[in-house]
Coordinates of N, CA and C in Angstrom, one line a residue:
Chain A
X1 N 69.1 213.8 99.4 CA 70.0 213.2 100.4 C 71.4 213.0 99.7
X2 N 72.5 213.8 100.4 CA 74.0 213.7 100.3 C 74.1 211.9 99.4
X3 N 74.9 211.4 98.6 CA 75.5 210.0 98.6 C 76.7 209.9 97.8
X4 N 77.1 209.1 98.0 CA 78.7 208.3 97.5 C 78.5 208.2 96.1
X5 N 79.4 209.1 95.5 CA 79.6 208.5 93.7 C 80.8 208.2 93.0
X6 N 80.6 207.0 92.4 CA 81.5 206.6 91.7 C 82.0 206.1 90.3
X7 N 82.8 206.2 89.4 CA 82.8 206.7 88.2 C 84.5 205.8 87.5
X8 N 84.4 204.9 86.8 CA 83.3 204.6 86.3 C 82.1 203.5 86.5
X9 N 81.1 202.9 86.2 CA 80.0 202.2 86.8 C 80.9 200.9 86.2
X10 N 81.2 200.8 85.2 CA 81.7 199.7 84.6 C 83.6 200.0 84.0
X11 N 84.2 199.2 84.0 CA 85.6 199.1 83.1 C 85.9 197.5 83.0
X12 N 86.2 197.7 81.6 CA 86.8 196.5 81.3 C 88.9 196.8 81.1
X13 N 89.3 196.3 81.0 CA 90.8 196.5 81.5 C 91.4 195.0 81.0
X14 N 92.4 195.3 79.9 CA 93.3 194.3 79.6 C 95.0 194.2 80.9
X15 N 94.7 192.6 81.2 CA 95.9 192.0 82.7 C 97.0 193.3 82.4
X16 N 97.4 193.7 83.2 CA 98.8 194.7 83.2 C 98.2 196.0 82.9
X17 N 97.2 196.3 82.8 CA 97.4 197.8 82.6 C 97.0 198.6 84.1
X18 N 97.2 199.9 84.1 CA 96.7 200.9 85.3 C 95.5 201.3 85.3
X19 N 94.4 200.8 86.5 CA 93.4 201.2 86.2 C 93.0 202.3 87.8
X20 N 92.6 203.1 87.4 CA 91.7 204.2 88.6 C 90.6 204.2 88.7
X21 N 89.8 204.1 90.0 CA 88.8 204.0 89.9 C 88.4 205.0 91.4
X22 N 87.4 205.8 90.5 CA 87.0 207.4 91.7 C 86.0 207.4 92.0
X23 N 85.7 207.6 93.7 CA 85.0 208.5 94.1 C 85.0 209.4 94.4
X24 N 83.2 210.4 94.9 CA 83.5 211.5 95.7 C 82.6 211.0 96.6
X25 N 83.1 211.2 98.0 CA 82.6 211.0 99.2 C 81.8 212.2 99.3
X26 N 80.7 211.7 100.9 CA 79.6 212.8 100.8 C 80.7 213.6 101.2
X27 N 80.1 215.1 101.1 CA 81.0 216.5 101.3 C 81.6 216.6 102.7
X28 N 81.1 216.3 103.7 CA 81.6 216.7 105.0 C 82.0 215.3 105.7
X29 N 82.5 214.0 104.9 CA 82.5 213.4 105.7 C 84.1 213.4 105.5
X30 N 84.8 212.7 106.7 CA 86.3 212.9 107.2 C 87.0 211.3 106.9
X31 N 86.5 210.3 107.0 CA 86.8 209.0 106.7 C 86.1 208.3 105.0
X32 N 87.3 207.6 105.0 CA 87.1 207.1 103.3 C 87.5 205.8 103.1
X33 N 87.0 204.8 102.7 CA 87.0 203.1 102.7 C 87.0 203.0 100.9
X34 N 87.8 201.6 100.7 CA 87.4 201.1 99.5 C 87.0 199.5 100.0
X35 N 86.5 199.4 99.2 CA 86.5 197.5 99.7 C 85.9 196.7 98.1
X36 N 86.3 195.7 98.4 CA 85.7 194.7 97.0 C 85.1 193.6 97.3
X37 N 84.1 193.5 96.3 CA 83.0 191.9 96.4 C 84.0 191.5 94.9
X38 N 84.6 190.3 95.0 CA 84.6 189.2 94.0 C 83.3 188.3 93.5
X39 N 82.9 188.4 92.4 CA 81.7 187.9 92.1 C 81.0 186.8 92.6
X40 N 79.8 186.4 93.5 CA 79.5 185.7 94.5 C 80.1 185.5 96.2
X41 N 80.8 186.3 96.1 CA 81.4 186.4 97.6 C 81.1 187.5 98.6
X42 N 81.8 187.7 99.7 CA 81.4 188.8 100.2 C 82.2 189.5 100.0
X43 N 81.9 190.6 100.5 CA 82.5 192.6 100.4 C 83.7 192.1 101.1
X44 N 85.1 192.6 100.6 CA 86.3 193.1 101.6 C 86.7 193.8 101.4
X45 N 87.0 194.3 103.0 CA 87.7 195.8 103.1 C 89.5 195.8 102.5
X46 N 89.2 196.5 101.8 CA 90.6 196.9 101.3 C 91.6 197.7 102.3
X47 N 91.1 199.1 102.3 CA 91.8 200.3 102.9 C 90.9 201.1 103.8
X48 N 91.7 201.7 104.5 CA 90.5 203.5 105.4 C 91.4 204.0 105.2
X49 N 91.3 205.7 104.8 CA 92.1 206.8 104.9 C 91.7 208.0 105.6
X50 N 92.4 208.4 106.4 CA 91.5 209.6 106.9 C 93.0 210.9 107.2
X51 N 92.7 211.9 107.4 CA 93.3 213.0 107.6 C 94.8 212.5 106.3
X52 N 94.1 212.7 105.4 CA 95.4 212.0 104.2 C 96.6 211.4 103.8
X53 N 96.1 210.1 105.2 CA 96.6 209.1 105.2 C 96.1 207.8 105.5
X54 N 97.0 206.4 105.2 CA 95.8 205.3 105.3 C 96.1 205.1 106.5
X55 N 95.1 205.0 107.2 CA 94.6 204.7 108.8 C 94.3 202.9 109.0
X56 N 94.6 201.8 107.9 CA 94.3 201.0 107.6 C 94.1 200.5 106.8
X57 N 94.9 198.9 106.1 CA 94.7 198.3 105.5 C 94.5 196.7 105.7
X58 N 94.0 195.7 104.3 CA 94.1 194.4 104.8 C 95.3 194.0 103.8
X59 N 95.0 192.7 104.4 CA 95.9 191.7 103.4 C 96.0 192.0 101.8
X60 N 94.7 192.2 101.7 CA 94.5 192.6 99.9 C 95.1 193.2 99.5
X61 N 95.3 194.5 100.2 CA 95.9 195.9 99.6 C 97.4 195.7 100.1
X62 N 97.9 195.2 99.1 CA 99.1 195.0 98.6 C 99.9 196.2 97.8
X63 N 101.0 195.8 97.3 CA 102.1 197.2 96.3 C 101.1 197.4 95.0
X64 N 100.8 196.5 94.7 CA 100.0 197.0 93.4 C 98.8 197.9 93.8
X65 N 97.9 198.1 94.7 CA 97.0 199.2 95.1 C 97.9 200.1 95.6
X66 N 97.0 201.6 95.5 CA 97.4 202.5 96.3 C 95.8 203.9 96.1
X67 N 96.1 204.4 96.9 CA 94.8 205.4 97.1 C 95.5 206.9 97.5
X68 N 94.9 207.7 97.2 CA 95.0 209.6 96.6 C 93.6 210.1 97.0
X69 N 93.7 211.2 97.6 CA 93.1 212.0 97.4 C 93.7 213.5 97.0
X70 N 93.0 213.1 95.5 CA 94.3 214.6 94.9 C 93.4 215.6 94.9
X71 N 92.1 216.1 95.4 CA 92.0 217.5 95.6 C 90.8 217.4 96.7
X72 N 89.6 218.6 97.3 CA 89.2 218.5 97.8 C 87.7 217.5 97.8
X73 N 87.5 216.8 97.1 CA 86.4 216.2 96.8 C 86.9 214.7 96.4
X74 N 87.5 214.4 95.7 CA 87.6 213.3 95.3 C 88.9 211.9 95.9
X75 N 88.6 210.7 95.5 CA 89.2 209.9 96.8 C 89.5 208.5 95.6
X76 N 90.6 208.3 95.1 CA 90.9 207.2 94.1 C 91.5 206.1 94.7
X77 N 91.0 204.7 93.8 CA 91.9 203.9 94.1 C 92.6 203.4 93.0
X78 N 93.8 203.0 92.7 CA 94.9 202.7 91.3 C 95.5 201.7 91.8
X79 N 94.8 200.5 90.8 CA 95.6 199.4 91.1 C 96.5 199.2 89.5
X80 N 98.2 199.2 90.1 CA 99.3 199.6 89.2 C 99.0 198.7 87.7
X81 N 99.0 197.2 87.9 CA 99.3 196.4 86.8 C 98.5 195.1 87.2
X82 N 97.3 195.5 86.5 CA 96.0 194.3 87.0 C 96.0 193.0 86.8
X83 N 95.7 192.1 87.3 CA 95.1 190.9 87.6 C 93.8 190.2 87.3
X84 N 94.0 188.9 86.9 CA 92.8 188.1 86.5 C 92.0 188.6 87.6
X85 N 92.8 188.0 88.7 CA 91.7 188.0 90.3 C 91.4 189.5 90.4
X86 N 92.2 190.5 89.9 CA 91.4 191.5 90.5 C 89.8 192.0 89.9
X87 N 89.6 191.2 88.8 CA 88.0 191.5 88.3 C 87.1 191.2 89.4
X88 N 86.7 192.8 89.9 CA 85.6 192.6 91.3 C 84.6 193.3 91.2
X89 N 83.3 193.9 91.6 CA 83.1 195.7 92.0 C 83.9 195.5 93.5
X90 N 84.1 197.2 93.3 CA 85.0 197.7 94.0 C 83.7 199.0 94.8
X91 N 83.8 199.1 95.6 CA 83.1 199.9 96.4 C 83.5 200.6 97.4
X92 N 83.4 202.4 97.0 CA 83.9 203.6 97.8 C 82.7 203.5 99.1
X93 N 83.4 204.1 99.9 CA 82.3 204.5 101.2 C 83.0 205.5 102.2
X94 N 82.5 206.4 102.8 CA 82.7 207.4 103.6 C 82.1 207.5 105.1
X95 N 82.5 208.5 105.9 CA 82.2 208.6 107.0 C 82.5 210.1 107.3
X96 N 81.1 210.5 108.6 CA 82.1 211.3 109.3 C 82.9 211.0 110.6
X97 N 82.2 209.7 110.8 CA 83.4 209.4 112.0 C 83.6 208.0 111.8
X98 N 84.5 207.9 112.4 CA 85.8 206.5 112.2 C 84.3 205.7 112.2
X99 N 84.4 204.4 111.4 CA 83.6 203.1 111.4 C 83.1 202.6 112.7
X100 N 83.6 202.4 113.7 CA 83.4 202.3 114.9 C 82.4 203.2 115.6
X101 N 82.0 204.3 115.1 CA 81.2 205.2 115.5 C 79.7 205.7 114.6
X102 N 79.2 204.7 113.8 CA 78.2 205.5 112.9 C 78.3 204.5 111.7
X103 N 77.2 205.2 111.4 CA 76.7 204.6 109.3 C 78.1 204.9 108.9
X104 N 78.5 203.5 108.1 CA 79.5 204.1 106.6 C 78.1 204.3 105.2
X105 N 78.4 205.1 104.3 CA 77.7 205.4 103.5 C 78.4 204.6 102.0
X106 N 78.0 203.7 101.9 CA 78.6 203.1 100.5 C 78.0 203.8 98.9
X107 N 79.2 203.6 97.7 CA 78.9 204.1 96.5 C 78.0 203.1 96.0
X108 N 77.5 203.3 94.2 CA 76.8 202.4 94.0 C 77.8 201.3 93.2
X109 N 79.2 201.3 93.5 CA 80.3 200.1 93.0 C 80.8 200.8 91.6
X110 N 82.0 200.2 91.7 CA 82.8 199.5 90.1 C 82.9 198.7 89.9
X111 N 82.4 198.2 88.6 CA 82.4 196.7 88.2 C 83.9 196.6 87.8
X112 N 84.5 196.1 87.8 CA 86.2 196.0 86.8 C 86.1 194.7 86.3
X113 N 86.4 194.5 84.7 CA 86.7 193.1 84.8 C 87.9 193.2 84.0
X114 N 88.9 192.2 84.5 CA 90.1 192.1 83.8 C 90.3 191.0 83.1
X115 N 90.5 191.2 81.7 CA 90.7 190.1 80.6 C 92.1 189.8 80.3
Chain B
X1 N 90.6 187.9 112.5 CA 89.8 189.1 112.7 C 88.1 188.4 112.8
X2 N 87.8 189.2 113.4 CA 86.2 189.2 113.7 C 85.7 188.1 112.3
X3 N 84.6 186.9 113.3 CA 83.9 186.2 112.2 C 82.4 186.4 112.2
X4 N 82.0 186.5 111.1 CA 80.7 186.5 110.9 C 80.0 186.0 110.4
X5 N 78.8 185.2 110.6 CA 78.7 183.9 110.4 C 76.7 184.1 109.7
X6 N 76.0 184.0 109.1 CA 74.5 184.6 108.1 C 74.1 183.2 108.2
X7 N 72.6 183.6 108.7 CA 71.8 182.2 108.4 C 70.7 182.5 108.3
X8 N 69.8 182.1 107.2 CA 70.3 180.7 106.2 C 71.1 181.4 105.6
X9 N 71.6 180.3 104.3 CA 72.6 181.2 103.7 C 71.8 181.6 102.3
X10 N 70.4 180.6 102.2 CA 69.3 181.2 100.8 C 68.1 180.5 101.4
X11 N 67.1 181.7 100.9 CA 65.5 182.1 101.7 C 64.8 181.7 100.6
X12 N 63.9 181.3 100.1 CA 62.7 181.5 99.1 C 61.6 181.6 100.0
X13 N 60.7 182.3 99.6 CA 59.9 183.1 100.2 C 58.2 183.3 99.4
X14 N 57.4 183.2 99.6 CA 55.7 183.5 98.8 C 56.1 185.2 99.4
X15 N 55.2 185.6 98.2 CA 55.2 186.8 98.6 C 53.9 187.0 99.6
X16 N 54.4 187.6 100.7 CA 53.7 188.1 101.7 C 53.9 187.1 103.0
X17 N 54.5 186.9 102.7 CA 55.5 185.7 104.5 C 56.1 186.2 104.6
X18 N 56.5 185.8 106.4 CA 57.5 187.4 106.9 C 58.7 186.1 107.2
X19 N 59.7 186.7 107.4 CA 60.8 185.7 107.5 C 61.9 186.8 108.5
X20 N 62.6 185.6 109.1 CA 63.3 186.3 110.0 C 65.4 185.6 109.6
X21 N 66.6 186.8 109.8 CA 67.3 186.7 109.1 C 68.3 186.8 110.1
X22 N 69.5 185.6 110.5 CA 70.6 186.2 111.5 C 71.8 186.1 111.0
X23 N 72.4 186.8 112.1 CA 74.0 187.3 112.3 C 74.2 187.1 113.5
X24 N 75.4 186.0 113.3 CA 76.3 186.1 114.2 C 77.8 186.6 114.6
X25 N 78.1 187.1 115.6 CA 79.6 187.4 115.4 C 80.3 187.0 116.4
X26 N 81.7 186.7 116.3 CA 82.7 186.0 117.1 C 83.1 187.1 118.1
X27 N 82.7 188.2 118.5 CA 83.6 189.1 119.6 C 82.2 190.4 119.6
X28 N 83.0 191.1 120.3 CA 82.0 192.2 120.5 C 82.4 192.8 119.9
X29 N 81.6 194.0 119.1 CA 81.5 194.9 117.7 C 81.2 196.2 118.3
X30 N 81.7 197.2 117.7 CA 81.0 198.7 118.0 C 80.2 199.1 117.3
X31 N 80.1 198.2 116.1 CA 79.1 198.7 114.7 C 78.7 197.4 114.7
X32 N 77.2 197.4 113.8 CA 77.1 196.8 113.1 C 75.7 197.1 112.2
X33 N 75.8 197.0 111.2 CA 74.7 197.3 110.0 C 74.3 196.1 109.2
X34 N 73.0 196.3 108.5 CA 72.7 195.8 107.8 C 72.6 196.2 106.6
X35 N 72.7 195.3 105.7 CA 72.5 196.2 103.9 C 71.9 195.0 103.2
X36 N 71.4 195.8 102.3 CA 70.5 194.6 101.5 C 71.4 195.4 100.1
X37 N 71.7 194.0 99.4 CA 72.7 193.9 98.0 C 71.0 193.6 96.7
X38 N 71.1 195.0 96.0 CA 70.1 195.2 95.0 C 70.7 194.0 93.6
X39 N 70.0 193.9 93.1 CA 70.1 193.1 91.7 C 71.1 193.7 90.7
X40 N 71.5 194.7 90.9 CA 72.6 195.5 90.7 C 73.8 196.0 91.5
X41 N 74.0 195.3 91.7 CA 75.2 195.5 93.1 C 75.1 196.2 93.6
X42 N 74.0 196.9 94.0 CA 74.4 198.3 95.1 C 73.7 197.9 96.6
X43 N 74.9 198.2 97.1 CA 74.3 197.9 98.7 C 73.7 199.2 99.4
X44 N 72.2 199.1 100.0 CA 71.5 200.0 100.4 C 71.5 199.6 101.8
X45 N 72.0 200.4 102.7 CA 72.0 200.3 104.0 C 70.7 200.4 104.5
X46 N 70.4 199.4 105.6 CA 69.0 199.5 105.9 C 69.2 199.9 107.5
X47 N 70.1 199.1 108.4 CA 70.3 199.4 109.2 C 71.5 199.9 110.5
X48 N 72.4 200.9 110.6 CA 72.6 201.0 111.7 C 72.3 200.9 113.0
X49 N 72.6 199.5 113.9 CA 72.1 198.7 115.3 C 73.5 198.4 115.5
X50 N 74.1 199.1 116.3 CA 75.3 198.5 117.6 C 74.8 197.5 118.7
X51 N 73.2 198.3 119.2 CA 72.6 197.5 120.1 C 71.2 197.7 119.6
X52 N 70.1 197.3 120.6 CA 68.8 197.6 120.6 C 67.8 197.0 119.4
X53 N 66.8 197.6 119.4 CA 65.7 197.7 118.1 C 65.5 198.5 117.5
X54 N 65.7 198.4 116.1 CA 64.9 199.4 115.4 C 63.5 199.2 114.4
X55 N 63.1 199.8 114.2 CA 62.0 199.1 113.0 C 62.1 200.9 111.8
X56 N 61.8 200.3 110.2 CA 61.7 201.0 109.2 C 60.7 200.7 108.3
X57 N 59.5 200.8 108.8 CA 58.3 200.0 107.6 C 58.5 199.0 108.2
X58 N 58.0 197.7 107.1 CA 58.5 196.4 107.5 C 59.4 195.8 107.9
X59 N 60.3 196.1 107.7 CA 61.9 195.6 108.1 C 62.1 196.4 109.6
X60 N 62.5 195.4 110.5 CA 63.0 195.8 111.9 C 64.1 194.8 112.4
X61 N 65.2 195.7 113.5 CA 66.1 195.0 113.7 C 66.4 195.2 115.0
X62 N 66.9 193.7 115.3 CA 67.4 193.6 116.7 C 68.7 193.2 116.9
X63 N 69.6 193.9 117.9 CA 70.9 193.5 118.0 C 71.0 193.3 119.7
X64 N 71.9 192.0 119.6 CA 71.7 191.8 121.7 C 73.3 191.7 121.4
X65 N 73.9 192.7 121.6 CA 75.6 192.7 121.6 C 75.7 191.7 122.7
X66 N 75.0 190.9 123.8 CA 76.0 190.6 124.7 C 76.2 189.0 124.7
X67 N 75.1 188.8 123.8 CA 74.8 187.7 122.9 C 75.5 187.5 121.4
X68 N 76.0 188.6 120.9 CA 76.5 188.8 120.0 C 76.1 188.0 118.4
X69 N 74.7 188.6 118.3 CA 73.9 188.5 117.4 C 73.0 189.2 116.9
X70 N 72.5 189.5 115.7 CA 71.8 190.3 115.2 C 71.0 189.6 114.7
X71 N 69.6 190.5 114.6 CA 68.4 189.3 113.7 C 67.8 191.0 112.5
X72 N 67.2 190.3 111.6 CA 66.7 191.1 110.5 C 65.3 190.4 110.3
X73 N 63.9 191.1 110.4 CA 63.1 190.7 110.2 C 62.4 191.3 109.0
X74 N 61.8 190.6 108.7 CA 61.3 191.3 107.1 C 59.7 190.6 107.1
X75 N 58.9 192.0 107.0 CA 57.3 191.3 107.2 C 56.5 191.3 105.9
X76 N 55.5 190.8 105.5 CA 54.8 191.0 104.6 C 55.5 191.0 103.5
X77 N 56.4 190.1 103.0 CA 57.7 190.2 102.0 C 56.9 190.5 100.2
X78 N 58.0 191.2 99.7 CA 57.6 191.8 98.2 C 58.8 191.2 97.1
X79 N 58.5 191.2 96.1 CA 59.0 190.7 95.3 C 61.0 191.8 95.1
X80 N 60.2 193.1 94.8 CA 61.1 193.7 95.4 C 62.5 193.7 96.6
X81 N 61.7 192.7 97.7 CA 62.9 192.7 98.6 C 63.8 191.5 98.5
X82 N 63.8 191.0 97.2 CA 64.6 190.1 96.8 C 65.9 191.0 96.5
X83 N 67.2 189.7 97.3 CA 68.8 190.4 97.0 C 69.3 189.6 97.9
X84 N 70.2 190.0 98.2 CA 71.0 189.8 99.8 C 71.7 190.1 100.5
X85 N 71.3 189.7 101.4 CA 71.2 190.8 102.5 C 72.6 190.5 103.5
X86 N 73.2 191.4 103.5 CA 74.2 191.5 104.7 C 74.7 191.8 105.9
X87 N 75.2 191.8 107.0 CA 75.7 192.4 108.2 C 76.9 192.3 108.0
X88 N 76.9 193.6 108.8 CA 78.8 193.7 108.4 C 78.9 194.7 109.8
X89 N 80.2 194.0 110.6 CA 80.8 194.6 112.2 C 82.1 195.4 111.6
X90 N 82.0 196.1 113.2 CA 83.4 196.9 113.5 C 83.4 196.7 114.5
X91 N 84.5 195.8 115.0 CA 85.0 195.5 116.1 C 86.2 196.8 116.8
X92 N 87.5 196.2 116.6 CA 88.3 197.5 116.7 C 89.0 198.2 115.4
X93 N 89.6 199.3 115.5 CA 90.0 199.4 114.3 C 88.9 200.6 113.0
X94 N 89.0 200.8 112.1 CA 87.5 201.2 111.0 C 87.2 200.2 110.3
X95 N 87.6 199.1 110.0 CA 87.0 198.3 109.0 C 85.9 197.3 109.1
X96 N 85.0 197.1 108.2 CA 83.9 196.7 108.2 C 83.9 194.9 108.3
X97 N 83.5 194.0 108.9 CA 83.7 192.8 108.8 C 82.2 192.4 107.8
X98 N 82.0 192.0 106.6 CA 80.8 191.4 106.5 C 80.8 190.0 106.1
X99 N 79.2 189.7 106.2 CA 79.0 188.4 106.5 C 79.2 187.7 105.5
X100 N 78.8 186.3 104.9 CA 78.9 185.8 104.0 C 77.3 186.2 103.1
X101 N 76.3 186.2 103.8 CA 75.2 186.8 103.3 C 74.1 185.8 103.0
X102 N 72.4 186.2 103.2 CA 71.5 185.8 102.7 C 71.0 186.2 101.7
X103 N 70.6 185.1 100.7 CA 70.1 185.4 99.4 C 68.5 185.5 99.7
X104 N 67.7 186.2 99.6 CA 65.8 186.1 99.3 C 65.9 186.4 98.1
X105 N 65.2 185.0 97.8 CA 64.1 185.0 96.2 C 62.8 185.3 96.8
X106 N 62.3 186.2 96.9 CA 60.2 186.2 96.8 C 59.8 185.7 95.6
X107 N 59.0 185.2 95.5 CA 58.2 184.8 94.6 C 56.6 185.6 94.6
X108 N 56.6 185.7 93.3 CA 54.8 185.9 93.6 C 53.8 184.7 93.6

């Protein structure tokens, strides 16, 4: 069965620096999510991108995030100059149709922690 | 934005008691799923329910949109189905609303 992968499983990351963090959505899906759990909390939606552009964001995703998809398979998110608070997993998920319509298919997360 | 509201918010459980798990939400949703969060952060989607029943093995789910609640039932519980477990809506918009979540410990 097709699923979400993401890479790397873990990063550790000293405050200020640029960190990326990739997936590759299943192959044929058209819609792409990031979202984060802060350790003990729940999952938030960061972003949706679709036809390569963001179709959505929250409060979180602020100037310091931003999301790419630089070729045909893969879907990044780079957050510029990191944060204590940003130590979260971070979790990719796809679709083939908008959220409103069907299963999102989640990755198995990024841990990040920032020291 | 859409609230969503998990009860209990932590289960302990004997293994082999069935227990029953809800979701509430503040508005009407076009989505809504359930996922159970593994011991390893990964969330395994158990159910896509906008409306209706579903059942998968043990675990079956009911969603009454007009009531705007969902229930997760878990039968014959296993040590294994310890984690927790979430719902998470789509109201308008793509983004996923999830809940605050239930914890299950099973015990043997």
């Amino acid at each position: 069965e097709p699923e979400v992968t993401q890479t790397p499983s873990h990063q550790v990351t000293q405050m200020g620096q640029e960190v990326i963090l990739r997936c590759v959505p299943i192959s044929n899906h058209l819609y792409f999510y990031w979202y984060r759990q802060i350790l003990g909390q729940k999952v938030e939606f960061l972003v949706s991108f679709y036809n390569n552009e963001i179709s959505e964001k929250s409060e979180i995703f602020d100037d310091q995030f931003s999301v790419e998809r630089p070729d045909g398979s893969n879907f990044t998110l780079k957050i510029r100059s990191t944060k204590l608070e940003d130590s979260a997993m971070y979790f990719c998920a796809s679709s083939v149709l908008g959220a409103r319509q069907e299963t999102q298919y989640f990755g198995p997360g990024t841990r990040l922690l920032v020291l | 934005g859409i609230q969503v509201e998990q009860s209990p918010p932590d289960l302990i459980l004997q293994e082999g008691a069935n227990s029953t798990l809800r979701c509430n939400f503040s508005d009407s949703v076009n989505n809504l799923q359930w996922f159970h969060q593994n011991p390893w952060g990964q969330l395994i989607n158990l159910f896509y329910i906008p409306s209706g029943t579903k059942q998968n093995g043990r675990l079956s789910a009911t969603t009454v949109a007009t009531e705007r609640y969902s229930l997760l039932y878990i039968s014959s519980s296993q040590t294994t189905d310890s984690g927790v477990y979430f719902c998470a809506v789509v109201a308008a918009g793509n983004q996923f609303y999830f809940g605050t979540g239930t914890s299950l410990t099973v015990i043997p």
